[in-house]
């Protein structure tokens, strides 16, 4: 058997109150989700901005270090070139001095041999004439 009774106005009011509470809870949940969605978007934007700033700062620091290293390498290259130029100049001077000494020694030996030959010649001439 079916009960075909009609709801009383109190039951309808109670049912409407329950539906209103459920709808209010639904609205409250929707507002909360909207707030969370906005907060998540703001957080994502802030994180993206922060990551971009950190990346730019890191790139700047790395490039500054690379520039410093390049400057140091250029300074070392200049120092090495300077030292090599001085060493090369010293070697040239030593070679010139060595060549000069050899030339003088060879010249003196040549003159000494010529003098000795002239002396022996003069001795042999004076022996034959006497």
PDB file of C-alpha atoms in Angstrom:
ATOM      1  CA  UNK A   1       0.000   0.000   0.000  1.00  0.00           C
ATOM      2  CA  UNK A   2       1.081   3.391  -0.770  1.00  0.00           C
ATOM      3  CA  UNK A   3       1.008   6.290   1.542  1.00  0.00           C
ATOM      4  CA  UNK A   4      -0.345   9.237  -0.419  1.00  0.00           C
ATOM      5  CA  UNK A   5      -0.260  11.800   2.238  1.00  0.00           C
ATOM      6  CA  UNK A   6       0.784  15.366   1.554  1.00  0.00           C
ATOM      7  CA  UNK A   7       3.625  17.042   3.358  1.00  0.00           C
ATOM      8  CA  UNK A   8       2.719  19.536   5.958  1.00  0.00           C
ATOM      9  CA  UNK A   9       3.867  23.107   5.707  1.00  0.00           C
ATOM     10  CA  UNK A  10       6.272  22.440   8.578  1.00  0.00           C
ATOM     11  CA  UNK A  11       7.847  19.505   6.721  1.00  0.00           C
ATOM     12  CA  UNK A  12       8.129  21.590   3.547  1.00  0.00           C
ATOM     13  CA  UNK A  13       9.737  24.436   5.530  1.00  0.00           C
ATOM     14  CA  UNK A  14      12.158  21.958   7.127  1.00  0.00           C
ATOM     15  CA  UNK A  15      12.985  20.479   3.706  1.00  0.00           C
ATOM     16  CA  UNK A  16      13.514  23.952   2.230  1.00  0.00           C
ATOM     17  CA  UNK A  17      15.807  24.798   5.143  1.00  0.00           C
ATOM     18  CA  UNK A  18      17.898  21.648   4.514  1.00  0.00           C
ATOM     19  CA  UNK A  19      18.094  22.395   0.774  1.00  0.00           C
ATOM     20  CA  UNK A  20      19.156  25.994   1.565  1.00  0.00           C
ATOM     21  CA  UNK A  21      21.880  24.694   3.892  1.00  0.00           C
ATOM     22  CA  UNK A  22      23.134  22.275   1.222  1.00  0.00           C
ATOM     23  CA  UNK A  23      23.084  25.035  -1.402  1.00  0.00           C
ATOM     24  CA  UNK A  24      24.866  27.390   1.062  1.00  0.00           C
ATOM     25  CA  UNK A  25      27.500  24.731   1.696  1.00  0.00           C
ATOM     26  CA  UNK A  26      27.870  24.261  -2.053  1.00  0.00           C
ATOM     27  CA  UNK A  27      28.269  28.029  -2.542  1.00  0.00           C
ATOM     28  CA  UNK A  28      30.765  28.107   0.311  1.00  0.00           C
ATOM     29  CA  UNK A  29      32.763  25.245  -1.265  1.00  0.00           C
ATOM     30  CA  UNK A  30      32.687  26.962  -4.675  1.00  0.00           C
ATOM     31  CA  UNK A  31      33.903  30.239  -3.121  1.00  0.00           C
ATOM     32  CA  UNK A  32      36.657  28.321  -1.313  1.00  0.00           C
ATOM     33  CA  UNK A  33      37.727  26.600  -4.563  1.00  0.00           C
ATOM     34  CA  UNK A  34      37.754  29.941  -6.388  1.00  0.00           C
ATOM     35  CA  UNK A  35      39.902  31.424  -3.619  1.00  0.00           C
ATOM     36  CA  UNK A  36      42.279  28.430  -3.762  1.00  0.00           C
ATOM     37  CA  UNK A  37      42.456  28.699  -7.550  1.00  0.00           C
ATOM     38  CA  UNK A  38      43.356  32.412  -7.333  1.00  0.00           C
ATOM     39  CA  UNK A  39      45.929  31.711  -4.631  1.00  0.00           C
ATOM     40  CA  UNK A  40      47.423  28.898  -6.733  1.00  0.00           C
ATOM     41  CA  UNK A  41      47.609  31.208  -9.781  1.00  0.00           C
ATOM     42  CA  UNK A  42      49.278  33.901  -7.682  1.00  0.00           C
ATOM     43  CA  UNK A  43      51.715  31.358  -6.258  1.00  0.00           C
ATOM     44  CA  UNK A  44      52.546  30.014  -9.735  1.00  0.00           C
ATOM     45  CA  UNK A  45      53.075  33.584 -11.019  1.00  0.00           C
ATOM     46  CA  UNK A  46      55.289  34.477  -8.027  1.00  0.00           C
ATOM     47  CA  UNK A  47      57.303  31.250  -8.381  1.00  0.00           C
ATOM     48  CA  UNK A  48      57.778  31.805 -12.112  1.00  0.00           C
ATOM     49  CA  UNK A  49      58.907  35.373 -11.465  1.00  0.00           C
ATOM     50  CA  UNK A  50      61.262  34.251  -8.681  1.00  0.00           C
ATOM     51  CA  UNK A  51      62.777  31.486 -10.841  1.00  0.00           C
ATOM     52  CA  UNK A  52      63.292  33.948 -13.715  1.00  0.00           C
ATOM     53  CA  UNK A  53      64.977  36.461 -11.367  1.00  0.00           C
ATOM     54  CA  UNK A  54      67.235  33.768  -9.892  1.00  0.00           C
ATOM     55  CA  UNK A  55      68.156  32.526 -13.373  1.00  0.00           C
ATOM     56  CA  UNK A  56      69.009  36.060 -14.505  1.00  0.00           C
ATOM     57  CA  UNK A  57      71.076  36.684 -11.372  1.00  0.00           C
ATOM     58  CA  UNK A  58      72.874  33.337 -11.812  1.00  0.00           C
ATOM     59  CA  UNK A  59      73.587  34.099 -15.485  1.00  0.00           C
ATOM     60  CA  UNK A  60      74.935  37.520 -14.496  1.00  0.00           C
ATOM     61  CA  UNK A  61      77.168  36.006 -11.777  1.00  0.00           C
ATOM     62  CA  UNK A  62      78.451  33.319 -14.151  1.00  0.00           C
ATOM     63  CA  UNK A  63      79.219  35.851 -16.882  1.00  0.00           C
ATOM     64  CA  UNK A  64      80.998  38.088 -14.339  1.00  0.00           C
ATOM     65  CA  UNK A  65      83.122  35.101 -13.262  1.00  0.00           C
ATOM     66  CA  UNK A  66      83.851  34.194 -16.887  1.00  0.00           C
ATOM     67  CA  UNK A  67      84.890  37.807 -17.551  1.00  0.00           C
ATOM     68  CA  UNK A  68      87.160  37.744 -14.474  1.00  0.00           C
ATOM     69  CA  UNK A  69      88.712  34.458 -15.586  1.00  0.00           C
ATOM     70  CA  UNK A  70      89.215  35.827 -19.103  1.00  0.00           C
ATOM     71  CA  UNK A  71      90.872  38.972 -17.726  1.00  0.00           C
ATOM     72  CA  UNK A  72      93.126  36.855 -15.495  1.00  0.00           C
ATOM     73  CA  UNK A  73      94.071  34.650 -18.449  1.00  0.00           C
ATOM     74  CA  UNK A  74      94.877  37.714 -20.580  1.00  0.00           C
ATOM     75  CA  UNK A  75      97.019  39.153 -17.770  1.00  0.00           C
ATOM     76  CA  UNK A  76      98.870  35.834 -17.406  1.00  0.00           C
ATOM     77  CA  UNK A  77      99.358  35.679 -21.182  1.00  0.00           C
ATOM     78  CA  UNK A  78     100.769  39.204 -21.155  1.00  0.00           C
ATOM     79  CA  UNK A  79     103.129  38.324 -18.284  1.00  0.00           C
ATOM     80  CA  UNK A  80     104.289  35.154 -20.050  1.00  0.00           C
ATOM     81  CA  UNK A  81     104.805  37.075 -23.313  1.00  0.00           C
ATOM     82  CA  UNK A  82     106.774  39.720 -21.419  1.00  0.00           C
ATOM     83  CA  UNK A  83     108.967  37.100 -19.777  1.00  0.00           C
ATOM     84  CA  UNK A  84     109.517  35.305 -23.069  1.00  0.00           C
ATOM     85  CA  UNK A  85     110.491  38.581 -24.741  1.00  0.00           C
ATOM     86  CA  UNK A  86     113.015  39.271 -21.967  1.00  0.00           C
ATOM     87  CA  UNK A  87     114.397  35.739 -22.191  1.00  0.00           C
ATOM     88  CA  UNK A  88     114.618  36.040 -25.972  1.00  0.00           C
ATOM     89  CA  UNK A  89     116.450  39.367 -25.592  1.00  0.00           C
ATOM     90  CA  UNK A  90     118.854  37.767 -23.112  1.00  0.00           C
ATOM     91  CA  UNK A  91     119.497  34.863 -25.483  1.00  0.00           C
ATOM     92  CA  UNK A  92     120.163  37.284 -28.356  1.00  0.00           C
ATOM     93  CA  UNK A  93     122.574  39.247 -26.190  1.00  0.00           C
ATOM     94  CA  UNK A  94     124.324  36.046 -25.076  1.00  0.00           C
ATOM     95  CA  UNK A  95     124.547  34.867 -28.695  1.00  0.00           C
ATOM     96  CA  UNK A  96     125.964  38.226 -29.787  1.00  0.00           C
ATOM     97  CA  UNK A  97     128.515  38.169 -26.955  1.00  0.00           C
ATOM     98  CA  UNK A  98     129.453  34.551 -27.787  1.00  0.00           C
ATOM     99  CA  UNK A  99     129.806  35.347 -31.491  1.00  0.00           C
ATOM    100  CA  UNK A 100     131.903  38.419 -30.684  1.00  0.00           C
ATOM    101  CA  UNK A 101     134.198  36.360 -28.430  1.00  0.00           C
ATOM    102  CA  UNK A 102     134.541  33.638 -31.054  1.00  0.00           C
ATOM    103  CA  UNK A 103     135.280  36.203 -33.758  1.00  0.00           C
ATOM    104  CA  UNK A 104     137.882  37.953 -31.580  1.00  0.00           C
ATOM    105  CA  UNK A 105     139.462  34.649 -30.565  1.00  0.00           C
ATOM    106  CA  UNK A 106     139.557  33.471 -34.169  1.00  0.00           C
ATOM    107  CA  UNK A 107     141.023  36.792 -35.272  1.00  0.00           C
ATOM    108  CA  UNK A 108     143.648  36.730 -32.542  1.00  0.00           C
ATOM    109  CA  UNK A 109     144.569  33.142 -33.364  1.00  0.00           C
ATOM    110  CA  UNK A 110     144.854  34.089 -37.044  1.00  0.00           C
ATOM    111  CA  UNK A 111     147.073  37.079 -36.237  1.00  0.00           C
ATOM    112  CA  UNK A 112     149.101  34.931 -33.868  1.00  0.00           C
ATOM    113  CA  UNK A 113     149.635  32.323 -36.587  1.00  0.00           C
ATOM    114  CA  UNK A 114     150.556  35.045 -39.070  1.00  0.00           C
ATOM    115  CA  UNK A 115     152.954  36.579 -36.572  1.00  0.00           C
ATOM    116  CA  UNK A 116     154.492  33.202 -35.858  1.00  0.00           C
ATOM    117  CA  UNK A 117     154.894  32.524 -39.580  1.00  0.00           C
ATOM    118  CA  UNK A 118     156.502  35.935 -40.141  1.00  0.00           C
ATOM    119  CA  UNK A 119     158.793  35.369 -37.159  1.00  0.00           C
ATOM    120  CA  UNK A 120     159.873  31.932 -38.453  1.00  0.00           C
ATOM    121  CA  UNK A 121     160.338  33.404 -41.902  1.00  0.00           C
ATOM    122  CA  UNK A 122     162.536  36.178 -40.530  1.00  0.00           C
ATOM    123  CA  UNK A 123     164.534  33.679 -38.495  1.00  0.00           C
ATOM    124  CA  UNK A 124     165.065  31.434 -41.483  1.00  0.00           C
ATOM    125  CA  UNK A 125     166.089  34.438 -43.615  1.00  0.00           C
ATOM    126  CA  UNK A 126     168.572  35.626 -41.032  1.00  0.00           C
ATOM    127  CA  UNK A 127     170.087  32.148 -40.653  1.00  0.00           C
ATOM    128  CA  UNK A 128     170.649  31.841 -44.384  1.00  0.00           C
ATOM    129  CA  UNK A 129     172.208  35.252 -44.602  1.00  0.00           C
ATOM    130  CA  UNK A 130     174.648  34.635 -41.844  1.00  0.00           C
TER     131      UNK A 130
END
